[in-house]
Each structure stands twice: as structure tokens, then as C-alpha cells.
Short mmCIF file of N, CA and C in Angstrom, two decimals:
data_model
loop_
_atom_site.label_atom_id
_atom_site.label_comp_id
_atom_site.label_asym_id
_atom_site.label_seq_id
_atom_site.Cartn_x
_atom_site.Cartn_y
_atom_site.Cartn_z
N MET M 1 75.74 84.56 92.38
CA MET M 1 75.66 85.85 92.93
C MET M 1 76.88 86.18 93.75
N LEU M 2 77.51 87.38 93.43
CA LEU M 2 78.75 87.71 94.16
C LEU M 2 78.41 88.25 95.56
N PRO M 3 79.27 87.94 96.50
CA PRO M 3 79.04 88.48 97.87
C PRO M 3 79.24 89.93 97.93
N LYS M 4 78.52 90.65 98.73
CA LYS M 4 78.64 92.04 98.89
C LYS M 4 79.86 92.42 99.54
N LYS M 5 80.63 93.41 99.03
CA LYS M 5 81.87 93.77 99.51
C LYS M 5 81.62 94.49 100.98
N ALA M 6 82.40 94.20 101.91
CA ALA M 6 82.19 94.83 103.19
C ALA M 6 82.69 96.25 103.15
N ALA M 7 82.05 97.07 103.90
CA ALA M 7 82.53 98.45 104.09
C ALA M 7 83.87 98.44 104.84
N ARG M 8 84.79 99.28 104.40
CA ARG M 8 86.06 99.34 105.05
C ARG M 8 86.35 100.54 105.69
N PHE M 9 87.32 100.57 106.58
CA PHE M 9 87.84 101.72 107.20
C PHE M 9 89.03 102.17 106.34
N PRO M 10 88.77 103.25 105.56
CA PRO M 10 89.75 103.67 104.57
C PRO M 10 91.04 103.98 105.07
N ARG M 11 92.17 103.72 104.33
CA ARG M 11 93.54 104.00 104.71
C ARG M 11 93.78 105.57 104.92
N THR M 12 93.06 106.31 104.17
CA THR M 12 93.24 107.82 104.29
C THR M 12 92.61 108.25 105.62
N ALA M 13 91.83 107.54 106.25
CA ALA M 13 91.21 107.89 107.53
C ALA M 13 91.90 107.28 108.72
N ARG M 14 93.06 106.62 108.50
CA ARG M 14 93.75 105.96 109.56
C ARG M 14 95.00 106.79 109.92
N LEU M 15 95.41 106.71 111.21
CA LEU M 15 96.68 107.25 111.70
C LEU M 15 97.64 106.11 111.67
N LEU M 16 98.77 106.29 110.93
CA LEU M 16 99.65 105.13 110.66
C LEU M 16 101.05 105.27 111.26
N ARG M 17 101.60 106.37 111.23
CA ARG M 17 102.96 106.62 111.50
C ARG M 17 103.16 106.82 113.03
N HIS M 18 104.23 106.22 113.61
CA HIS M 18 104.56 106.38 115.08
C HIS M 18 104.72 107.84 115.47
N ALA M 19 105.27 108.61 114.58
CA ALA M 19 105.53 110.06 114.87
C ALA M 19 104.15 110.77 115.04
N ASP M 20 103.17 110.38 114.30
CA ASP M 20 101.89 111.00 114.41
C ASP M 20 101.27 110.68 115.75
N PHE M 21 101.36 109.40 116.15
CA PHE M 21 100.83 109.00 117.47
C PHE M 21 101.55 109.76 118.56
N GLU M 22 102.88 109.90 118.52
CA GLU M 22 103.59 110.67 119.56
C GLU M 22 103.19 112.06 119.59
N ARG M 23 102.99 112.75 118.39
CA ARG M 23 102.53 114.10 118.42
C ARG M 23 101.25 114.32 119.03
N VAL M 24 100.31 113.36 118.80
CA VAL M 24 99.03 113.52 119.39
C VAL M 24 99.07 113.37 120.91
N TYR M 25 99.89 112.39 121.39
CA TYR M 25 100.04 112.14 122.77
C TYR M 25 100.71 113.37 123.54
N LYS M 26 101.74 113.85 122.91
CA LYS M 26 102.56 114.93 123.59
C LYS M 26 101.89 116.31 123.51
N GLN M 27 101.38 116.61 122.38
CA GLN M 27 100.93 118.01 122.14
C GLN M 27 99.40 118.14 122.13
N GLY M 28 98.67 117.00 122.10
CA GLY M 28 97.24 117.09 121.93
C GLY M 28 96.50 117.29 123.31
N ARG M 29 95.18 117.18 123.08
CA ARG M 29 94.28 117.29 124.27
C ARG M 29 93.54 115.93 124.50
N ARG M 30 92.89 115.78 125.53
CA ARG M 30 92.20 114.51 125.88
C ARG M 30 90.70 114.65 126.16
N HIS M 31 89.97 113.63 125.82
CA HIS M 31 88.58 113.59 126.17
C HIS M 31 88.42 112.18 126.82
N PHE M 32 87.71 112.23 128.01
CA PHE M 32 87.45 111.00 128.68
C PHE M 32 86.02 110.61 128.66
N SER M 33 85.74 109.38 128.58
CA SER M 33 84.40 108.77 128.69
C SER M 33 84.48 107.50 129.45
N ALA M 34 83.31 106.78 129.64
CA ALA M 34 83.28 105.67 130.53
C ALA M 34 84.23 104.53 130.08
N SER M 35 84.25 104.27 128.82
CA SER M 35 85.08 103.05 128.39
C SER M 35 86.20 103.42 127.39
N LEU M 36 86.54 104.66 127.23
CA LEU M 36 87.63 105.02 126.35
C LEU M 36 88.13 106.36 126.65
N THR M 37 89.39 106.56 126.31
CA THR M 37 90.01 107.93 126.41
C THR M 37 90.44 108.29 124.88
N VAL M 38 90.09 109.49 124.52
CA VAL M 38 90.41 110.01 123.15
C VAL M 38 91.31 111.05 123.23
N PHE M 39 92.47 110.97 122.54
CA PHE M 39 93.47 112.04 122.42
C PHE M 39 93.31 112.72 121.01
N TYR M 40 93.40 114.00 120.94
CA TYR M 40 93.24 114.62 119.64
C TYR M 40 94.19 115.79 119.48
N PHE M 41 94.58 116.06 118.28
CA PHE M 41 95.42 117.19 117.97
C PHE M 41 95.04 117.74 116.57
N PRO M 42 94.85 119.15 116.44
CA PRO M 42 94.51 119.70 115.18
C PRO M 42 95.60 119.53 114.21
N ARG M 43 95.32 119.21 112.96
CA ARG M 43 96.30 119.04 111.87
C ARG M 43 96.21 120.24 110.96
N PRO M 44 97.30 121.09 110.94
CA PRO M 44 97.21 122.22 109.92
C PRO M 44 97.18 121.73 108.53
N GLU M 45 96.61 122.49 107.65
CA GLU M 45 96.46 122.03 106.33
C GLU M 45 97.67 121.79 105.59
N ALA M 46 98.82 122.47 105.96
CA ALA M 46 100.12 122.28 105.38
C ALA M 46 100.67 120.90 105.65
N GLN M 47 100.30 120.23 106.75
CA GLN M 47 100.71 118.95 107.11
C GLN M 47 99.93 117.84 106.44
N THR M 48 98.75 118.17 105.92
CA THR M 48 97.89 117.18 105.38
C THR M 48 98.42 116.59 104.10
N ARG M 49 99.16 117.37 103.30
CA ARG M 49 99.67 116.92 102.02
C ARG M 49 100.92 116.14 102.28
N VAL M 50 100.94 114.93 101.84
CA VAL M 50 102.05 113.99 102.08
C VAL M 50 103.22 114.30 101.07
N ALA M 51 104.42 114.48 101.59
CA ALA M 51 105.50 114.83 100.79
C ALA M 51 105.72 113.72 99.74
N GLY M 52 106.02 114.14 98.55
CA GLY M 52 106.29 113.19 97.44
C GLY M 52 105.11 112.62 96.78
N THR M 53 103.85 113.07 97.05
CA THR M 53 102.72 112.62 96.36
C THR M 53 102.48 113.51 95.25
N ALA M 54 101.72 113.00 94.28
CA ALA M 54 101.40 113.84 93.07
C ALA M 54 100.44 114.90 93.48
N PRO M 55 100.54 116.07 92.87
CA PRO M 55 99.62 117.15 93.23
C PRO M 55 98.16 116.86 92.88
N SER M 56 97.89 115.88 92.03
CA SER M 56 96.53 115.62 91.63
C SER M 56 95.77 114.92 92.68
N LEU M 57 96.51 114.27 93.70
CA LEU M 57 95.83 113.56 94.82
C LEU M 57 95.33 114.60 95.74
N ARG M 58 94.15 114.52 96.23
CA ARG M 58 93.68 115.51 97.19
C ARG M 58 94.19 115.22 98.56
N PRO M 59 94.46 116.25 99.34
CA PRO M 59 95.05 115.98 100.65
C PRO M 59 93.92 115.36 101.64
N THR M 60 94.41 114.71 102.68
CA THR M 60 93.41 114.13 103.54
C THR M 60 92.75 115.20 104.37
N THR M 61 91.49 115.23 104.50
CA THR M 61 90.72 116.15 105.33
C THR M 61 90.00 115.40 106.29
N GLY M 62 89.51 116.15 107.32
CA GLY M 62 88.67 115.51 108.40
C GLY M 62 89.63 114.81 109.40
N LEU M 63 89.02 113.84 110.05
CA LEU M 63 89.78 113.13 111.13
C LEU M 63 90.59 111.93 110.62
N ARG M 64 91.76 111.73 111.10
CA ARG M 64 92.52 110.53 111.00
C ARG M 64 92.55 109.84 112.23
N VAL M 65 92.16 108.57 112.45
CA VAL M 65 92.01 107.87 113.62
C VAL M 65 92.96 106.74 113.82
N GLY M 66 93.59 106.66 114.98
CA GLY M 66 94.46 105.45 115.30
C GLY M 66 93.99 104.85 116.63
N PHE M 67 94.34 103.61 116.84
CA PHE M 67 93.94 102.83 118.12
C PHE M 67 95.23 102.34 118.71
N THR M 68 95.25 102.42 120.11
CA THR M 68 96.28 101.80 120.82
C THR M 68 95.69 101.05 121.97
N VAL M 69 96.05 99.77 122.09
CA VAL M 69 95.50 98.91 123.12
C VAL M 69 96.71 98.30 123.78
N GLY M 70 96.96 98.60 125.06
CA GLY M 70 98.16 98.05 125.73
C GLY M 70 98.00 96.60 126.20
N ARG M 71 99.07 96.03 126.44
CA ARG M 71 99.09 94.57 126.89
C ARG M 71 98.45 94.39 128.26
N ALA M 72 98.43 95.38 129.07
CA ALA M 72 97.73 95.36 130.40
C ALA M 72 96.29 95.13 130.27
N LEU M 73 95.62 95.35 129.10
CA LEU M 73 94.23 95.21 128.89
C LEU M 73 93.79 93.75 128.63
N GLY M 74 94.73 92.89 128.45
CA GLY M 74 94.36 91.46 128.24
C GLY M 74 95.28 90.89 127.15
N GLY M 75 94.94 89.61 126.83
CA GLY M 75 95.74 88.88 125.83
C GLY M 75 95.40 89.41 124.44
N ALA M 76 96.04 88.78 123.45
CA ALA M 76 95.93 89.21 121.98
C ALA M 76 94.47 89.19 121.55
N VAL M 77 93.81 88.09 121.96
CA VAL M 77 92.41 87.93 121.54
C VAL M 77 91.56 89.16 121.99
N GLN M 78 91.66 89.47 123.32
CA GLN M 78 90.85 90.55 123.86
C GLN M 78 91.30 91.95 123.28
N ARG M 79 92.55 92.12 123.10
CA ARG M 79 93.10 93.40 122.53
C ARG M 79 92.54 93.51 121.02
N ASN M 80 92.63 92.49 120.29
CA ASN M 80 92.16 92.52 118.87
C ASN M 80 90.67 92.74 118.85
N ARG M 81 89.85 92.13 119.76
CA ARG M 81 88.41 92.27 119.83
C ARG M 81 88.07 93.76 120.08
N MET M 82 88.88 94.30 121.07
CA MET M 82 88.65 95.75 121.36
C MET M 82 88.86 96.69 120.07
N LYS M 83 89.93 96.34 119.45
CA LYS M 83 90.25 97.13 118.19
C LYS M 83 89.23 96.93 117.11
N ARG M 84 88.75 95.75 116.88
CA ARG M 84 87.67 95.51 115.95
C ARG M 84 86.38 96.30 116.25
N ARG M 85 86.01 96.20 117.53
CA ARG M 85 84.79 96.94 117.95
C ARG M 85 84.97 98.45 117.70
N LEU M 86 86.10 98.97 118.18
CA LEU M 86 86.35 100.42 118.01
C LEU M 86 86.42 100.85 116.53
N ARG M 87 87.02 99.99 115.68
CA ARG M 87 87.18 100.34 114.34
C ARG M 87 85.73 100.36 113.70
N GLU M 88 84.97 99.43 114.01
CA GLU M 88 83.60 99.45 113.52
C GLU M 88 82.75 100.62 114.00
N ALA M 89 82.86 101.00 115.24
CA ALA M 89 82.21 102.16 115.73
C ALA M 89 82.67 103.43 115.12
N VAL M 90 83.98 103.52 114.91
CA VAL M 90 84.54 104.65 114.15
C VAL M 90 84.02 104.71 112.70
N ARG M 91 84.04 103.61 112.09
CA ARG M 91 83.48 103.52 110.74
C ARG M 91 82.12 103.99 110.57
N MET M 92 81.30 103.62 111.47
CA MET M 92 79.91 103.99 111.48
C MET M 92 79.62 105.36 111.90
N SER M 93 80.48 105.99 112.64
CA SER M 93 80.19 107.33 113.22
C SER M 93 81.22 108.43 112.65
N LEU M 94 82.13 108.17 111.76
CA LEU M 94 83.18 109.07 111.31
C LEU M 94 82.44 110.19 110.56
N PRO M 95 82.67 111.41 111.00
CA PRO M 95 82.10 112.53 110.25
C PRO M 95 82.75 112.67 108.92
N GLN M 96 81.95 113.02 107.84
CA GLN M 96 82.52 113.05 106.56
C GLN M 96 83.36 114.28 106.27
N ALA M 97 82.97 115.48 106.91
CA ALA M 97 83.63 116.75 106.73
C ALA M 97 83.77 117.35 108.11
N GLY M 98 84.65 118.29 108.20
CA GLY M 98 84.73 118.96 109.53
C GLY M 98 86.25 119.43 109.67
N VAL M 99 86.62 119.40 110.92
CA VAL M 99 88.00 119.94 111.29
C VAL M 99 88.99 118.82 110.82
N ALA M 100 90.24 119.26 110.49
CA ALA M 100 91.31 118.28 110.23
C ALA M 100 92.02 118.12 111.56
N ALA M 101 91.93 116.84 112.01
CA ALA M 101 92.71 116.49 113.28
C ALA M 101 93.08 115.08 113.27
N ASP M 102 94.11 114.80 114.06
CA ASP M 102 94.51 113.40 114.34
C ASP M 102 93.95 113.00 115.61
N VAL M 103 93.45 111.75 115.70
CA VAL M 103 92.75 111.18 116.91
C VAL M 103 93.30 109.91 117.25
N VAL M 104 93.67 109.69 118.50
CA VAL M 104 94.05 108.38 118.99
C VAL M 104 93.12 107.90 120.08
N ILE M 105 92.56 106.70 119.88
CA ILE M 105 91.59 106.12 120.94
C ILE M 105 92.20 105.06 121.71
N ASN M 106 92.13 105.16 123.02
CA ASN M 106 92.65 104.21 124.00
C ASN M 106 91.48 103.64 124.66
N PRO M 107 91.17 102.39 124.50
CA PRO M 107 90.01 101.80 125.25
C PRO M 107 90.38 101.43 126.72
N LYS M 108 89.40 101.29 127.52
CA LYS M 108 89.59 100.84 128.87
C LYS M 108 89.14 99.39 128.91
N LYS M 109 89.48 98.66 129.91
CA LYS M 109 89.08 97.26 130.06
C LYS M 109 87.58 97.01 130.06
N SER M 110 86.86 97.94 130.44
CA SER M 110 85.39 97.88 130.43
C SER M 110 84.76 97.79 129.01
N LEU M 111 85.50 98.12 128.02
CA LEU M 111 84.99 98.12 126.65
C LEU M 111 84.57 96.77 126.19
N LEU M 112 85.18 95.67 126.72
CA LEU M 112 84.82 94.30 126.29
C LEU M 112 83.44 93.97 126.78
N THR M 113 83.01 94.49 127.93
CA THR M 113 81.67 94.14 128.40
C THR M 113 80.67 95.14 128.10
N THR M 114 80.94 96.24 127.57
CA THR M 114 80.07 97.27 127.20
C THR M 114 79.27 96.89 125.92
N GLU M 115 77.98 97.24 125.92
CA GLU M 115 77.12 96.90 124.74
C GLU M 115 77.71 97.78 123.55
N PHE M 116 77.55 97.21 122.31
CA PHE M 116 78.21 97.96 121.14
C PHE M 116 77.42 99.27 120.94
N ALA M 117 76.10 99.35 121.20
CA ALA M 117 75.41 100.57 121.11
C ALA M 117 75.98 101.68 121.86
N ALA M 118 76.37 101.34 123.14
CA ALA M 118 76.96 102.27 124.02
C ALA M 118 78.36 102.70 123.63
N VAL M 119 79.10 101.78 122.96
CA VAL M 119 80.43 102.19 122.52
C VAL M 119 80.24 103.14 121.31
N LEU M 120 79.30 102.81 120.41
CA LEU M 120 79.06 103.58 119.28
C LEU M 120 78.62 105.07 119.74
N ASN M 121 77.77 105.15 120.84
CA ASN M 121 77.33 106.38 121.33
C ASN M 121 78.55 107.21 121.87
N GLU M 122 79.42 106.55 122.57
CA GLU M 122 80.59 107.17 123.17
C GLU M 122 81.56 107.71 122.09
N VAL M 123 81.74 106.98 121.01
CA VAL M 123 82.60 107.37 119.86
C VAL M 123 82.01 108.62 119.15
N THR M 124 80.67 108.50 118.89
CA THR M 124 79.98 109.54 118.22
C THR M 124 80.04 110.84 119.09
N ARG M 125 79.91 110.72 120.45
CA ARG M 125 79.97 111.86 121.35
C ARG M 125 81.35 112.48 121.36
N ALA M 126 82.36 111.56 121.35
CA ALA M 126 83.77 112.11 121.26
C ALA M 126 84.03 112.81 120.03
N PHE M 127 83.63 112.37 118.88
CA PHE M 127 83.81 113.17 117.69
C PHE M 127 83.15 114.44 117.70
N ALA M 128 81.92 114.48 118.27
CA ALA M 128 81.17 115.80 118.35
C ALA M 128 81.86 116.74 119.26
N VAL M 129 82.40 116.27 120.36
CA VAL M 129 83.20 117.16 121.26
C VAL M 129 84.47 117.62 120.65
N ILE M 130 85.14 116.81 119.89
CA ILE M 130 86.43 117.23 119.21
C ILE M 130 86.06 118.27 118.21
N GLU M 131 85.07 118.08 117.43
CA GLU M 131 84.69 119.05 116.42
C GLU M 131 84.36 120.41 117.03
N GLN M 132 83.57 120.28 118.11
CA GLN M 132 83.17 121.53 118.81
C GLN M 132 84.38 122.31 119.37
N LYS M 133 85.29 121.59 120.04
CA LYS M 133 86.43 122.24 120.70
C LYS M 133 87.40 122.80 119.65
N LEU M 134 87.66 122.05 118.58
CA LEU M 134 88.63 122.49 117.58
C LEU M 134 88.01 123.53 116.67
N SER M 135 86.69 123.62 116.48
CA SER M 135 86.10 124.68 115.71
C SER M 135 86.15 125.98 116.46
N GLN M 136 86.34 126.01 117.81
CA GLN M 136 86.43 127.21 118.65
C GLN M 136 87.76 127.86 118.61
N ILE M 137 88.80 127.01 118.43
CA ILE M 137 90.16 127.44 118.44
C ILE M 137 90.70 127.73 117.06
N PRO M 138 91.18 128.92 116.88
CA PRO M 138 91.80 129.24 115.58
C PRO M 138 93.13 128.40 115.41
N LEU M 139 93.48 128.04 114.14
CA LEU M 139 94.58 127.08 114.00
C LEU M 139 95.97 127.67 114.42
N GLU M 140 96.07 129.01 114.41
CA GLU M 140 97.33 129.57 114.86
C GLU M 140 97.61 129.38 116.31
N THR M 141 96.53 129.29 117.16
CA THR M 141 96.65 129.14 118.54
C THR M 141 96.60 127.74 119.00
N ALA M 142 96.80 126.68 118.15
CA ALA M 142 96.83 125.35 118.44
C ALA M 142 97.96 125.11 119.45
N PRO M 143 97.75 124.13 120.32
CA PRO M 143 98.75 123.85 121.35
C PRO M 143 100.08 123.47 120.73
N GLN M 144 101.13 124.07 121.09
CA GLN M 144 102.59 123.87 120.63
C GLN M 144 103.34 123.28 121.72
N ALA M 145 104.36 122.56 121.34
CA ALA M 145 105.39 122.02 122.31
C ALA M 145 106.14 123.19 122.70
N SER M 146 106.36 123.44 124.04
CA SER M 146 107.08 124.50 124.54
C SER M 146 108.50 124.06 124.81
N THR M 147 109.52 124.85 124.39
CA THR M 147 110.94 124.54 124.56
C THR M 147 111.60 125.44 125.65
N LYS M 148 110.80 126.47 126.10
CA LYS M 148 111.38 127.36 127.10
C LYS M 148 111.36 126.72 128.47
N ARG M 149 112.31 127.20 129.28
CA ARG M 149 112.31 126.74 130.65
C ARG M 149 111.32 127.56 131.40
N SER M 150 110.80 126.92 132.44
CA SER M 150 109.74 127.58 133.33
C SER M 150 110.51 128.62 134.15
N VAL M 151 109.71 129.61 134.61
CA VAL M 151 110.23 130.79 135.32
C VAL M 151 110.74 130.34 136.68
N GLY M 152 110.11 129.39 137.28
CA GLY M 152 110.45 129.01 138.68
C GLY M 152 111.38 127.81 138.64
N SER M 153 112.32 127.73 137.84
CA SER M 153 113.24 126.57 137.73
C SER M 153 114.31 126.68 138.94
N ARG M 154 114.77 125.53 139.37
CA ARG M 154 115.70 125.55 140.50
C ARG M 154 117.07 125.84 140.17
N LYS M 155 117.48 125.74 138.97
CA LYS M 155 118.81 125.97 138.56
C LYS M 155 119.08 127.49 138.47
N PRO M 156 120.04 128.06 139.25
CA PRO M 156 120.29 129.49 139.13
C PRO M 156 120.90 129.88 137.82
N GLU M 157 120.71 131.15 137.48
CA GLU M 157 121.21 131.68 136.24
C GLU M 157 122.76 131.63 136.31
N ALA M 158 123.45 131.65 135.12
CA ALA M 158 124.90 131.69 135.14
C ALA M 158 125.32 132.94 135.65
N GLY M 159 126.41 132.84 136.55
CA GLY M 159 127.01 134.00 137.10
C GLY M 159 126.37 134.54 138.36
N SER M 160 125.21 134.04 138.76
CA SER M 160 124.68 134.44 140.00
C SER M 160 124.91 133.45 141.05
N ARG M 161 125.16 133.99 142.24
CA ARG M 161 125.42 133.05 143.43
C ARG M 161 124.34 133.20 144.45
N CYS M 162 124.10 132.15 145.14
CA CYS M 162 123.12 132.18 146.22
C CYS M 162 123.72 132.36 147.51
#
């Protein structure tokens, strides 16, 4: 009898590139809970299609999830345990369809001692909040990185003297 193949966290549902993580951190929003912080950023449909892929491949839809666990949270064993617990919670509660967004989950130290059912509940609640918030906002008004200087800057205009 062959062993049953374990359910996996598919590669299409993962956030992999450093630039994607940076965009979520810098331009996205945050959701806080007891044992984790969730950063999220809406992904326009134009960006979901990977450059250079065959047109027959369907673009990724729904949420793409990444995890970051800093060294301050413990040694490699504890950090990997946190990532495994989070990955399983995300795999069990990942919505099949919905808004297209990139999500980064940062656990807190308390995640190691929290019951798995509570972690699963927090992840499910975070996904529900993300879907609710992003479905309210039209894609055109998604948060953008601002390059303009603020009105009350200290540096005087060129040619003006104080």
C-alpha cells in the first residue's frame, strides 16, 4: 500500500521574491492579532501574470502568502517551528477565491506557546479581514508610494530667503 501524499502549500500560493516582500511592507496595510502581524497589499491583475510565461498558464489569483521570522524570535529550531505551524494554518484556511493580494505574516514570540487551534483561528480571521477591507476599496485607489515632498518641509524653496 502506497503512503498517502501529504497536502502541500502550492508554489503559486507563496510569496517568493524579495521585491514582493518589500512592496508589501512599504506600500501595504497591517492587521494585528495576539500572536501575529499580517501585512497585505492588493495585487492588480496586470501584475499577476508573470513575464515570460506561456499565455496558456492561468495567472495566479487569490492570496499569495509569505512568512518572515526574525532572529530575535529564537534559534533556528524555534523559527522553523513557527514557520511550519503558520504554513499549516495557512494551508488549512487559505480561501480558494477572492481578492488578489500579497500577504506577509510575521509571528510574535507567543506563537510557540499558543495552541494550534488559536493560531488557525487568528489566521482565518486575518484572511477574512483582508478580504473584507480589500473588497471595499476599488483597485484604482489602492495605496501607492508617494514621491511628492510634504507641504510642511523644512527646506525653503529655491530663490526664497528667510
